[in-house]
mmCIF file with all atom_site columns, C-alpha atoms in Angstrom:
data_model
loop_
_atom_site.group_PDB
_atom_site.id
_atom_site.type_symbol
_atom_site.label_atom_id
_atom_site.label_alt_id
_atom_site.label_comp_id
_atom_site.label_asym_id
_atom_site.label_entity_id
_atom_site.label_seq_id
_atom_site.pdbx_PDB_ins_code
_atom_site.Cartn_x
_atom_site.Cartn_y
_atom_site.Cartn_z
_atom_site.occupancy
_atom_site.B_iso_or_equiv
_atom_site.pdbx_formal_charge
_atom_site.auth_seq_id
_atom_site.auth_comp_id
_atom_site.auth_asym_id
_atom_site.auth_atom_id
_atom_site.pdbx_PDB_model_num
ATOM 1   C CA . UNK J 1 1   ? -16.235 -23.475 60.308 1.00 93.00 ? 4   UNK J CA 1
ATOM 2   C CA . UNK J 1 2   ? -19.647 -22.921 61.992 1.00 95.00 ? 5   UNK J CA 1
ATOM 3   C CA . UNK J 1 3   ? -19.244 -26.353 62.920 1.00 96.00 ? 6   UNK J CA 1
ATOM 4   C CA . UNK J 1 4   ? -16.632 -26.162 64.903 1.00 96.00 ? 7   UNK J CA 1
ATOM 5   C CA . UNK J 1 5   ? -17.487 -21.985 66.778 1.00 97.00 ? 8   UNK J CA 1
ATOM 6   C CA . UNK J 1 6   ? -21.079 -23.821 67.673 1.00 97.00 ? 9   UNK J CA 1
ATOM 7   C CA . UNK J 1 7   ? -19.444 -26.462 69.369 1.00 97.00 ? 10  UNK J CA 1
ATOM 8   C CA . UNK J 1 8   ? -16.683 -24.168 70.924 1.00 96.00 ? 11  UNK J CA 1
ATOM 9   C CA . UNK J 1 9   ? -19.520 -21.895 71.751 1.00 98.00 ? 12  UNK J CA 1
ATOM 10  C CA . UNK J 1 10  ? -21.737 -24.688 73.696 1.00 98.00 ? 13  UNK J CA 1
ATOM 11  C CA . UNK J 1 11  ? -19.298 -27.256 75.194 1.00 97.00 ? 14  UNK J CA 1
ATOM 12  C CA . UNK J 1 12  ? -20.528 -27.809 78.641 1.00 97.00 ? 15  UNK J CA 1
ATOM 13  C CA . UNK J 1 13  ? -23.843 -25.322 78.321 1.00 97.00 ? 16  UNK J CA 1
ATOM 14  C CA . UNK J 1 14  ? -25.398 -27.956 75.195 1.00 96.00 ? 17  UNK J CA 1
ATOM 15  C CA . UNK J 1 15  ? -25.682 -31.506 76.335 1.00 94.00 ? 18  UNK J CA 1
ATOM 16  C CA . UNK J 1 16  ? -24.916 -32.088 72.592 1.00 93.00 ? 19  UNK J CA 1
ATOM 17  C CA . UNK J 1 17  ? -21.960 -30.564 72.258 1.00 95.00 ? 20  UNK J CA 1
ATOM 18  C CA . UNK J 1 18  ? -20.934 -31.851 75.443 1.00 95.00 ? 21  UNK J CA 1
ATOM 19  C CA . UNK J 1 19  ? -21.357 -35.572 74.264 1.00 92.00 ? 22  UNK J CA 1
ATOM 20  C CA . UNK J 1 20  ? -19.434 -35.049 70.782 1.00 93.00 ? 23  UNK J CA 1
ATOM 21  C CA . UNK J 1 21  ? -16.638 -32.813 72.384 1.00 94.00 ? 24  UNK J CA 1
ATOM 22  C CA . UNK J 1 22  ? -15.784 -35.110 75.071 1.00 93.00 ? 25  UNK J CA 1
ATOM 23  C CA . UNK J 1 23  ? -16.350 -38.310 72.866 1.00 90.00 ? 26  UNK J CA 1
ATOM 24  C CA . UNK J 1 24  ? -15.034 -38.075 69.621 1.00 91.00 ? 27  UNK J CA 1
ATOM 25  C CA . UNK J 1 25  ? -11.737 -36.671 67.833 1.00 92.00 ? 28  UNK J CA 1
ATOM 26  C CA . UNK J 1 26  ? -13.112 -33.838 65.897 1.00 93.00 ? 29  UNK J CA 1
ATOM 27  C CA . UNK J 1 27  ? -10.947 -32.956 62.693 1.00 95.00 ? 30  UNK J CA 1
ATOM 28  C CA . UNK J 1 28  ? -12.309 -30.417 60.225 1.00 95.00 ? 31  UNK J CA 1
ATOM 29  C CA . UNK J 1 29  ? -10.571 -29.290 57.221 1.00 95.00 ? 32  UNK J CA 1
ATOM 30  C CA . UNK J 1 30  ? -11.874 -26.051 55.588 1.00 93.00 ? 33  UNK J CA 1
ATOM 31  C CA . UNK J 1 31  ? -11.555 -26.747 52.193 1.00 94.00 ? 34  UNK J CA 1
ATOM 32  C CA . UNK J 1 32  ? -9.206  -29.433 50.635 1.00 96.00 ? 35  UNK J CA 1
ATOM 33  C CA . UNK J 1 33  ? -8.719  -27.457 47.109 1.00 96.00 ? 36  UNK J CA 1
ATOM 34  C CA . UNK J 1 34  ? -7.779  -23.975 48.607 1.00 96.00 ? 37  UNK J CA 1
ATOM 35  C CA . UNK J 1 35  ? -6.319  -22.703 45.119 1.00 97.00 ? 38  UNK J CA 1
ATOM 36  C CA . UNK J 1 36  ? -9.651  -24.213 42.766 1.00 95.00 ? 39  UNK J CA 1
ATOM 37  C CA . UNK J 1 37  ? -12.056 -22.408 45.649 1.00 91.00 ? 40  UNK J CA 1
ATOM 38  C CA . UNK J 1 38  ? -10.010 -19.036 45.274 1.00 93.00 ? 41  UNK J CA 1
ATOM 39  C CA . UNK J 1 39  ? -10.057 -19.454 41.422 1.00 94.00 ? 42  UNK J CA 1
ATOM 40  C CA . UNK J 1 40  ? -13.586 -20.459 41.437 1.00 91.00 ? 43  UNK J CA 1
ATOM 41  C CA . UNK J 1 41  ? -13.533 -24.111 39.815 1.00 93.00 ? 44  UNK J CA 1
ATOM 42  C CA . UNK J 1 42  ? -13.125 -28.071 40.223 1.00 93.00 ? 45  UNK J CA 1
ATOM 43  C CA . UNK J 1 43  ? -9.101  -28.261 39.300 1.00 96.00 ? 46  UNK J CA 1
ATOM 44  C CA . UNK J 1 44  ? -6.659  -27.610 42.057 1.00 97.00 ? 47  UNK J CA 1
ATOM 45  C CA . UNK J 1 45  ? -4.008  -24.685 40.791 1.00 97.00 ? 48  UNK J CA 1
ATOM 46  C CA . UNK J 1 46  ? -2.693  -27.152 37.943 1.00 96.00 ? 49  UNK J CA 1
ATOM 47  C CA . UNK J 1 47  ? -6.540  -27.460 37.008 1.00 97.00 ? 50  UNK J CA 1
ATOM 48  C CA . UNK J 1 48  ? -6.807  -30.938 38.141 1.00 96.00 ? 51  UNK J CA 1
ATOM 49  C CA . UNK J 1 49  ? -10.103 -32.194 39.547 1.00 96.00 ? 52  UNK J CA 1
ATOM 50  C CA . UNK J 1 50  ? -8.776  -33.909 42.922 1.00 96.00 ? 53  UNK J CA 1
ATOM 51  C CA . UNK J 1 51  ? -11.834 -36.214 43.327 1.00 95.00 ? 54  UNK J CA 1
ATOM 52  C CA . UNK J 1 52  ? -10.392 -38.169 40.137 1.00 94.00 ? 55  UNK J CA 1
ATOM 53  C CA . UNK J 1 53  ? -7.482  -38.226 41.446 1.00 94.00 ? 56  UNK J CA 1
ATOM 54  C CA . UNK J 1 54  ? -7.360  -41.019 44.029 1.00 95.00 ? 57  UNK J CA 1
ATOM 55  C CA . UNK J 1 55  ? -6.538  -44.825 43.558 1.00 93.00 ? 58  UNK J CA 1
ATOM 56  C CA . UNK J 1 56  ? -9.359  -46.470 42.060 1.00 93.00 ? 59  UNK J CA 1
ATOM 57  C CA . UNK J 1 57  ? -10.809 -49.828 42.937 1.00 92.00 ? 60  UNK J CA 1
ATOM 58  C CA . UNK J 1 58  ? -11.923 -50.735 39.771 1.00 92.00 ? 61  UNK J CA 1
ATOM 59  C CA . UNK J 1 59  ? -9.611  -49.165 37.409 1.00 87.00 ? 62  UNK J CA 1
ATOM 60  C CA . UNK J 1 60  ? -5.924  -48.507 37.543 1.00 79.00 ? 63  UNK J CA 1
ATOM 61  C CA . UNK J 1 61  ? -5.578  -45.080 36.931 1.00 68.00 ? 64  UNK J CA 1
ATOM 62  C CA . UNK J 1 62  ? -3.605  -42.409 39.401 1.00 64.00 ? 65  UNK J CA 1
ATOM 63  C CA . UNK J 1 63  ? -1.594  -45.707 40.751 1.00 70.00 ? 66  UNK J CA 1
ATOM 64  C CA . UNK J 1 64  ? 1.806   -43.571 39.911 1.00 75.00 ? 67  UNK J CA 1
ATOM 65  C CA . UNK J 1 65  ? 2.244   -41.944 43.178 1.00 75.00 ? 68  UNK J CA 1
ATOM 66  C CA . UNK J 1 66  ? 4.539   -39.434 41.165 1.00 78.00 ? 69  UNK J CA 1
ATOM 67  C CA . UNK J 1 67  ? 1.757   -38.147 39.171 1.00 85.00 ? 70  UNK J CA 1
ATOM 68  C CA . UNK J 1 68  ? -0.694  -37.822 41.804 1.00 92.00 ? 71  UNK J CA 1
ATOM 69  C CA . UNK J 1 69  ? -1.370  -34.185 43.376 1.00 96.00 ? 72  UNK J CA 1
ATOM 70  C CA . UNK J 1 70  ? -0.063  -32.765 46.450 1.00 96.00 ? 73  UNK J CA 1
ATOM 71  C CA . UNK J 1 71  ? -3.507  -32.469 48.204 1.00 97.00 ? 74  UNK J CA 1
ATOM 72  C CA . UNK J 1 72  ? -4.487  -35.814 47.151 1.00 96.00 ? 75  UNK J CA 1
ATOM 73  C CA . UNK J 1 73  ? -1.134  -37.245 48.803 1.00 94.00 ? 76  UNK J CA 1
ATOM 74  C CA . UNK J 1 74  ? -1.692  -34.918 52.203 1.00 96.00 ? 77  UNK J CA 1
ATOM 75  C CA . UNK J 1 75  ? -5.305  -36.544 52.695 1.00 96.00 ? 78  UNK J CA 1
ATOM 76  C CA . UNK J 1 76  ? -4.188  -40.317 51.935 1.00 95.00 ? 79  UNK J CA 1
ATOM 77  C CA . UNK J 1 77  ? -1.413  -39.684 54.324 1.00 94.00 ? 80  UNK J CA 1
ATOM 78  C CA . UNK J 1 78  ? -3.615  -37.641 56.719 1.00 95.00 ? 81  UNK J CA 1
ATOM 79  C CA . UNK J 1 79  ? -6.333  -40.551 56.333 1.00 95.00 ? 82  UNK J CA 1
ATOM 80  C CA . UNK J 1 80  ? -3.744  -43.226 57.028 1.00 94.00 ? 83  UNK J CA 1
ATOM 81  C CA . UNK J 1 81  ? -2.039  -41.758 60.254 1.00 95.00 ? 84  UNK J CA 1
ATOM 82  C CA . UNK J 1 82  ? -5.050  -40.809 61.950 1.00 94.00 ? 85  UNK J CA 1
ATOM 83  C CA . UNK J 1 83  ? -7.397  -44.069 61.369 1.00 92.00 ? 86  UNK J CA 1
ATOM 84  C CA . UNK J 1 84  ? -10.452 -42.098 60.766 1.00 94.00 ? 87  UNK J CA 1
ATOM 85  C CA . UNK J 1 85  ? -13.830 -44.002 61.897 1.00 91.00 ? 88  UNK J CA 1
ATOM 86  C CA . UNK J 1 86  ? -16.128 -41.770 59.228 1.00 93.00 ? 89  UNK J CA 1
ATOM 87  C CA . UNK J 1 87  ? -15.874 -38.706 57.848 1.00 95.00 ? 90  UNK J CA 1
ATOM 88  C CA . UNK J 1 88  ? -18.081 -36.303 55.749 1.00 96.00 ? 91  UNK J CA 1
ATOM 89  C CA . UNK J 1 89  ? -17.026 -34.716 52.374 1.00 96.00 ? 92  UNK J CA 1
ATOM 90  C CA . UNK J 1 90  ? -19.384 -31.377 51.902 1.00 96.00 ? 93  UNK J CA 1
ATOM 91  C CA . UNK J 1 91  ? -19.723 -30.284 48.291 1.00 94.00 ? 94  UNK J CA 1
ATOM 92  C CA . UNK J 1 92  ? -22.414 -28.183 46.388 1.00 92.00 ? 95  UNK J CA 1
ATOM 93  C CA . UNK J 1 93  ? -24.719 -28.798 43.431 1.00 93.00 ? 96  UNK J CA 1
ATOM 94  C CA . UNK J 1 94  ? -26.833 -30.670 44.976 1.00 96.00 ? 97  UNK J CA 1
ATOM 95  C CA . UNK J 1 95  ? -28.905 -30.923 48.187 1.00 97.00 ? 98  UNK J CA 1
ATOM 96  C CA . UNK J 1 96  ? -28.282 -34.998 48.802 1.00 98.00 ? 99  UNK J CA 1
ATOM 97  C CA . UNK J 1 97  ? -25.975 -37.516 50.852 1.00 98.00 ? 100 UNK J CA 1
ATOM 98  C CA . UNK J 1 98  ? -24.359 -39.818 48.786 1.00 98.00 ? 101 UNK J CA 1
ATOM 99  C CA . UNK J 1 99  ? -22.996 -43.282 50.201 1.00 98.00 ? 102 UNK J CA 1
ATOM 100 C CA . UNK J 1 100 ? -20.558 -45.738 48.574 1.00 98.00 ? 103 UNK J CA 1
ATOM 101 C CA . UNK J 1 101 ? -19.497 -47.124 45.806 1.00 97.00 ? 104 UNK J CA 1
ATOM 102 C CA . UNK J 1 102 ? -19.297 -44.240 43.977 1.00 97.00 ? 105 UNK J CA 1
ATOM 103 C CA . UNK J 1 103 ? -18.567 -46.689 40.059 1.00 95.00 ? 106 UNK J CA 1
ATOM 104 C CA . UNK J 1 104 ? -19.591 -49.787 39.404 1.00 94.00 ? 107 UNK J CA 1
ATOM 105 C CA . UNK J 1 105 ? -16.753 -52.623 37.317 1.00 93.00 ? 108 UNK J CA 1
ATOM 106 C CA . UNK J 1 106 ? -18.724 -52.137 34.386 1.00 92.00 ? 109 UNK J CA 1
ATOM 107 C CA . UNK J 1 107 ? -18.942 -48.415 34.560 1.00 92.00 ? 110 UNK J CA 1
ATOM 108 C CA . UNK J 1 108 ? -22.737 -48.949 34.115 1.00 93.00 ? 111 UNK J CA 1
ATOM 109 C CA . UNK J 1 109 ? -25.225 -46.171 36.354 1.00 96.00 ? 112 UNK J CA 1
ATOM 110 C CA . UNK J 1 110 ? -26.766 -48.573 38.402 1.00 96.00 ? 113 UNK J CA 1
ATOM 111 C CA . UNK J 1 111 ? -27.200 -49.485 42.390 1.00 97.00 ? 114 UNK J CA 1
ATOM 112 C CA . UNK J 1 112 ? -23.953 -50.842 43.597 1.00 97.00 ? 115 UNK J CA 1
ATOM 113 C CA . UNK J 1 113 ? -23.689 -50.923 47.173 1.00 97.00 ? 116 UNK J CA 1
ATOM 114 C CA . UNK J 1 114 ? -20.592 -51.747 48.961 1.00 96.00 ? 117 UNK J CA 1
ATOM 115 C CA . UNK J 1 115 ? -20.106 -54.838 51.893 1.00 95.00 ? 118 UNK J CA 1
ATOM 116 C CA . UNK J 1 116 ? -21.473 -52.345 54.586 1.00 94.00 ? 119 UNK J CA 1
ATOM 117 C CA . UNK J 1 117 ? -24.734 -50.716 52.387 1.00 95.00 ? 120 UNK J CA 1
ATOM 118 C CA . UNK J 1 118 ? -27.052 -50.737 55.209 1.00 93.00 ? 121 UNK J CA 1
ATOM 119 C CA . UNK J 1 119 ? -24.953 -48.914 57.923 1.00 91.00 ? 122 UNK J CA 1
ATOM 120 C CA . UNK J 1 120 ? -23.862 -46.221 55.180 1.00 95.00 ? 123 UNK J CA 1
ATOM 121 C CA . UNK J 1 121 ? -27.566 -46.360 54.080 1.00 96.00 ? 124 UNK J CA 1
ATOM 122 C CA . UNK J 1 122 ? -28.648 -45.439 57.928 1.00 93.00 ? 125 UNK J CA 1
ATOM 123 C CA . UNK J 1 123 ? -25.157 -42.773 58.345 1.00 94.00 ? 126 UNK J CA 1
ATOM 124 C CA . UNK J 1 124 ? -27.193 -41.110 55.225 1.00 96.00 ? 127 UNK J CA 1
ATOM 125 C CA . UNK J 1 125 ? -30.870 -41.545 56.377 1.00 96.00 ? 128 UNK J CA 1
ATOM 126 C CA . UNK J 1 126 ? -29.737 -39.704 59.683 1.00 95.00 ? 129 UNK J CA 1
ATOM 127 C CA . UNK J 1 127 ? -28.346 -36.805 57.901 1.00 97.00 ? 130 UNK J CA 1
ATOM 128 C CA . UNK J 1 128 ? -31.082 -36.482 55.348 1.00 97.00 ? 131 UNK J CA 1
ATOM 129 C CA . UNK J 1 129 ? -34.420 -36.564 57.807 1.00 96.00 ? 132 UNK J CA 1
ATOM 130 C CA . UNK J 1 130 ? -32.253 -34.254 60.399 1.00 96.00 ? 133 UNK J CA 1
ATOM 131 C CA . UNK J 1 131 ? -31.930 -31.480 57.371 1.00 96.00 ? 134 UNK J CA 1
ATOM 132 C CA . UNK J 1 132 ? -34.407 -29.167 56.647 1.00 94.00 ? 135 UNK J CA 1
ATOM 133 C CA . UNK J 1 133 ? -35.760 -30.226 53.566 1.00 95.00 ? 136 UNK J CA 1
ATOM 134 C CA . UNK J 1 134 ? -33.406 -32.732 52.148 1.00 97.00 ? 137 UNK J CA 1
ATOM 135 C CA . UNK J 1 135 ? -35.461 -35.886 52.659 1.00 96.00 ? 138 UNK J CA 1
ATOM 136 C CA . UNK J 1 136 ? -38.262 -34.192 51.136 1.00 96.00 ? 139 UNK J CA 1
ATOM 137 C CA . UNK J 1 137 ? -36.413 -34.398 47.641 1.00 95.00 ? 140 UNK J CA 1
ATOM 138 C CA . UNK J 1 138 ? -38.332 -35.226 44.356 1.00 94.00 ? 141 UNK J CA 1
ATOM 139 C CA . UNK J 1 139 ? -35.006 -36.677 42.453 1.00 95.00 ? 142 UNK J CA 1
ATOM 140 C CA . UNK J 1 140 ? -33.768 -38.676 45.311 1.00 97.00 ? 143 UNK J CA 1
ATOM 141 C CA . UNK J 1 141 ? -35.848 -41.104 47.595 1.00 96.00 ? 144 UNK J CA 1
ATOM 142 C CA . UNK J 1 142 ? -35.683 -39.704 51.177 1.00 97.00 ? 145 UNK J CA 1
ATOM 143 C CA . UNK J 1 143 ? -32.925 -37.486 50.017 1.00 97.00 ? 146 UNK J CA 1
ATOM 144 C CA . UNK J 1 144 ? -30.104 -39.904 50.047 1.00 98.00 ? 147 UNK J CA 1
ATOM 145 C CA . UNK J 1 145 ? -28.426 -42.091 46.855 1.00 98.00 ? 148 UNK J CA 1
ATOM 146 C CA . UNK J 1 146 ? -26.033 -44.442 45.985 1.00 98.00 ? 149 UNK J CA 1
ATOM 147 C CA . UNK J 1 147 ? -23.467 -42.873 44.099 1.00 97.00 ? 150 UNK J CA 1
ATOM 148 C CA . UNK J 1 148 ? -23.114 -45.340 41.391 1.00 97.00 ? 151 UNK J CA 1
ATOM 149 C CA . UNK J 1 149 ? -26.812 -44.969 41.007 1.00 97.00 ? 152 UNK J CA 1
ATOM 150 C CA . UNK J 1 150 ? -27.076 -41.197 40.816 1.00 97.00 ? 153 UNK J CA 1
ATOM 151 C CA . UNK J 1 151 ? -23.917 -40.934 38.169 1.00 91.00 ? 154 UNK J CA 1
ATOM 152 C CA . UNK J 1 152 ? -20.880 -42.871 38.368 1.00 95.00 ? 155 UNK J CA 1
ATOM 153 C CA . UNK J 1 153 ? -17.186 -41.638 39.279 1.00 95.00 ? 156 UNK J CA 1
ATOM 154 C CA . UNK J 1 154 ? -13.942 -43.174 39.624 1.00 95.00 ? 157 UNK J CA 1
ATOM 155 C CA . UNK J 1 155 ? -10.508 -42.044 41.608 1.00 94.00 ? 158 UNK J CA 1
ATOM 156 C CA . UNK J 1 156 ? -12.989 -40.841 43.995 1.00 95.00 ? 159 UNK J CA 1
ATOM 157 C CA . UNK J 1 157 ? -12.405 -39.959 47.709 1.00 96.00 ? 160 UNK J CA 1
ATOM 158 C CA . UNK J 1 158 ? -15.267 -41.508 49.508 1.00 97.00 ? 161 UNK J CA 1
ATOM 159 C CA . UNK J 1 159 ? -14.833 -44.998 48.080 1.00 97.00 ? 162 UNK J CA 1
ATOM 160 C CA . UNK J 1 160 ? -10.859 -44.643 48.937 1.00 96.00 ? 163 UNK J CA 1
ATOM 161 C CA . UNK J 1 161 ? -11.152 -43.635 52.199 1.00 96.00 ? 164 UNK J CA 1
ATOM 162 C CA . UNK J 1 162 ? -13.611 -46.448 53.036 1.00 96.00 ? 165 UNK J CA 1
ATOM 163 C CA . UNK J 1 163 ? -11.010 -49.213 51.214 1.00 96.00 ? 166 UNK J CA 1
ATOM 164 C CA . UNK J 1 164 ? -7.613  -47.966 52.196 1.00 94.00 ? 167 UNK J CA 1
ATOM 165 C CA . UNK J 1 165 ? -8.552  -46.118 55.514 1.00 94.00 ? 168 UNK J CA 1
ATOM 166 C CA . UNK J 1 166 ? -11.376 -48.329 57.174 1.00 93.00 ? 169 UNK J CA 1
ATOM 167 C CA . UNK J 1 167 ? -13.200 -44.783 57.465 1.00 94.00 ? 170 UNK J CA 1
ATOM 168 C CA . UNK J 1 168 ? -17.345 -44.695 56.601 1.00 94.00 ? 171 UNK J CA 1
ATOM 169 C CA . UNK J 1 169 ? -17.437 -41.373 54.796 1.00 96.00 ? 172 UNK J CA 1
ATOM 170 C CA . UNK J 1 170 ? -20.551 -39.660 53.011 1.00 97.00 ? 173 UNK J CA 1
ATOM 171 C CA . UNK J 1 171 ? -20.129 -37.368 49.944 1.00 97.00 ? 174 UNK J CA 1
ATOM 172 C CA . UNK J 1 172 ? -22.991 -34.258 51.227 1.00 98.00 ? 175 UNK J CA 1
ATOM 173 C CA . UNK J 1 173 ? -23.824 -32.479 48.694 1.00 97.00 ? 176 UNK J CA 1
ATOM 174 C CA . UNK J 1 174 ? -25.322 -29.599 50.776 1.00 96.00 ? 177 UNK J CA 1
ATOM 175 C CA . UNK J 1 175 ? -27.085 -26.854 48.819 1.00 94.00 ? 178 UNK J CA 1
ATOM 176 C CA . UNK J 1 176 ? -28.765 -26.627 45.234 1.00 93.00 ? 179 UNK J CA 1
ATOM 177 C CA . UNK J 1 177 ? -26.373 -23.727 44.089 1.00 91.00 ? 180 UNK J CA 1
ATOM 178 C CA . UNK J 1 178 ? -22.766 -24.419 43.427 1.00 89.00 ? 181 UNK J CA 1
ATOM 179 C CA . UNK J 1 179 ? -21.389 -21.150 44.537 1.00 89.00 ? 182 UNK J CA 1
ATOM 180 C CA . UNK J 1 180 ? -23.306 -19.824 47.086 1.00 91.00 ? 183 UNK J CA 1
ATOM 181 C CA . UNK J 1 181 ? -22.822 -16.050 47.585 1.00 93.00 ? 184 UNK J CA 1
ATOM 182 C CA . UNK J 1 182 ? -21.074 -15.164 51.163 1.00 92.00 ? 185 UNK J CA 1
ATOM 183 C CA . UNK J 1 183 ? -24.308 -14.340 52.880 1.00 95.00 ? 186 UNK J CA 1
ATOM 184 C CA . UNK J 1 184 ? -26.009 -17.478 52.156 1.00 95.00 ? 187 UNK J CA 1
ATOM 185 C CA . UNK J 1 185 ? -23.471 -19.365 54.301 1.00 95.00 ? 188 UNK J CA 1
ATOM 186 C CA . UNK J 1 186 ? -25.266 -18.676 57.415 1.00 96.00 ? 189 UNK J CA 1
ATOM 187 C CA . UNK J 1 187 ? -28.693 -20.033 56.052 1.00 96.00 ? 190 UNK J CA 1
ATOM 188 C CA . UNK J 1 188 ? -26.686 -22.965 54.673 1.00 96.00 ? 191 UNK J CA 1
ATOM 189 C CA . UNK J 1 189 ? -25.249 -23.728 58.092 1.00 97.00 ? 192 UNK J CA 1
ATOM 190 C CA . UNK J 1 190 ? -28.754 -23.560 59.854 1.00 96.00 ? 193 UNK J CA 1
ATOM 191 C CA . UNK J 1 191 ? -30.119 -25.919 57.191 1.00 96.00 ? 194 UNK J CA 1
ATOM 192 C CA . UNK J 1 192 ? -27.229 -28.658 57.806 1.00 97.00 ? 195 UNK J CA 1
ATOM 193 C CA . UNK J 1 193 ? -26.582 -28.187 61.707 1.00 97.00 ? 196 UNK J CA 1
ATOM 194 C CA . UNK J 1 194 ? -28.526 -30.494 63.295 1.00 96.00 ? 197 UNK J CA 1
ATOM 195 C CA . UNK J 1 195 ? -27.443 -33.173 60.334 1.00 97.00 ? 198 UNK J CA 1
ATOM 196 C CA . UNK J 1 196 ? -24.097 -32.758 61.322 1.00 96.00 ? 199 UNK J CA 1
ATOM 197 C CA . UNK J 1 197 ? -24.692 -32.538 64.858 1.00 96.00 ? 200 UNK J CA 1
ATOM 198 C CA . UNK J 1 198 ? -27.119 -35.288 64.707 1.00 94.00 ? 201 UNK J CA 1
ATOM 199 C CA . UNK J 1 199 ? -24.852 -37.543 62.435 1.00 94.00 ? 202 UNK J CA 1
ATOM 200 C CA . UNK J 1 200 ? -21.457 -37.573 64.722 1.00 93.00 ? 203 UNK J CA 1
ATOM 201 C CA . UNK J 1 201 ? -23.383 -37.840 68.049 1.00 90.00 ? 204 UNK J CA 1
ATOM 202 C CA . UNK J 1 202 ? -25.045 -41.341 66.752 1.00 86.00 ? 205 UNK J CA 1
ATOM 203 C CA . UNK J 1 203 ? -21.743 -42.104 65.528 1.00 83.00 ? 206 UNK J CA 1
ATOM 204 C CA . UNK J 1 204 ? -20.893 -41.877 69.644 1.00 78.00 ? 207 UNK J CA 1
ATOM 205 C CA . UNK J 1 205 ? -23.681 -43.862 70.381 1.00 70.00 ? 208 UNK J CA 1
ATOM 206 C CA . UNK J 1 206 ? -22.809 -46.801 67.626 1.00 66.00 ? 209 UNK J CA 1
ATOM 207 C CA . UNK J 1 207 ? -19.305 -46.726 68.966 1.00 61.00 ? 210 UNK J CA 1
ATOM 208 C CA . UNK J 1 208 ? -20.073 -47.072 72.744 1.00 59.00 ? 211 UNK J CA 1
ATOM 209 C CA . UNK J 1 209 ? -22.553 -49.934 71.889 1.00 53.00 ? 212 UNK J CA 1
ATOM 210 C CA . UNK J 1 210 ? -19.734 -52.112 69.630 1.00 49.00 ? 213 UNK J CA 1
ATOM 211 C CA . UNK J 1 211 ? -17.551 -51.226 72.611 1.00 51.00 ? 214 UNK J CA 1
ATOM 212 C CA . UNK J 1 212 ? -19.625 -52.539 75.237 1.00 54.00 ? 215 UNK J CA 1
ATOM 213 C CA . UNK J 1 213 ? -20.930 -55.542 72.839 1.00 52.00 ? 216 UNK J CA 1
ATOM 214 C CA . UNK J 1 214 ? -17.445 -56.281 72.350 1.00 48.00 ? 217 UNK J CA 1
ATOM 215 C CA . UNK J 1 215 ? -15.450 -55.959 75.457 1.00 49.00 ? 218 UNK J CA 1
ATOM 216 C CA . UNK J 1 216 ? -13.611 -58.374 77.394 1.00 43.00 ? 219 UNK J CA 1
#
């Protein structure tokens, strides 16, 4: 939510906000589990942990579109109408940004990079060194990982969106503590603003290169 007031705040006074305003569409969703955030844990309100609960690439489960949870169906259908180019899943627990695949086919923790590795490998090299200490991290080299390195999941979002919706999306695990206490937020939010900032504005820049490399 910060986010979005600092960029309401500064369009056309900070050249930053300037560039992403007029050069990107901007979605931001607060939080996709409203009912586990109010109740303080990982399931949704029928206690089901929603990053498990997408189509996996390497194992069938959650295939039965019956069975699968509202807010899992909203974002695939969300994902799919709007054609996302990346996106950024925020999470806490951890102060790292985490790039696909998130499993491996053997279900083995080990490096398993996906067909674009480097550009997801630069997408979370630009948010680490912009943060304000996270690329100085003694668990994770320069404060990034690959998730099927750091500890394997499946029916994950980040690995669906990138399959099914063509969209380049980091899992950012933002902050150490898992529930950070209301006045923390604002600390938080200085820590990870010019990350974020820094993050969609080369996004713009990538774009209007491909675009100009690949005009006609």
């Amino acid at each position: 939510m910060q986010l979005a007031y600092w960029l309401c705040d500064n369009y056309l006074k900070d050249p930053l906000a300037t560039l992403i305003v007029e050069n990107t569409h901007l979605h931001i969703l607060p939080s996709m589990n409203p009912d586990g955030f109010a109740l303080r844990r990982r399931g949704n309100a029928n206690n089901v942990d929603l990053n498990r609960d997408f189509p996996d690439q390497f194992f069938p489960n959650n295939d039965d579109i019956k069975q699968r949870q509202p807010e899992t169906r909203a974002i695939m259908n969300w994902i799919k109408q709007e054609h996302f180019t990346a996106s950024a899943s925020l999470h806490g627990g951890a102060l790292v940004a985490n790039y696909p695949w998130d499993g491996s086919r053997d279900t083995r923790k080990q490096y398993y990079g996906c067909p674009d590795d480097k550009a997801f490998r630069y997408m979370a090299s630009m948010y680490s060194q912009s943060h304000y200490n996270m690329s100085l991290s003694k668990e994770f080299e320069g404060g990034i990982t690959n998730g099927a390195l750091w500890y394997p999941i499946y029916g994950g979002m980040q690995d669906w969106n990138y399959i099914h919706g063509g969209c380049f999306e980091l899992t950012l695990e933002i902050s150490d503590v898992k529930w950070p206490k209301a006045s923390e937020l604002l600390v938080i939010w200085k820590q990870n603003k010019m990350s974020m900032l820094n993050l969609v504005a080369s996004l713009v820049k990538i774009l209007a290169v491909l675009y100009r490399d690949h005009s006609w």
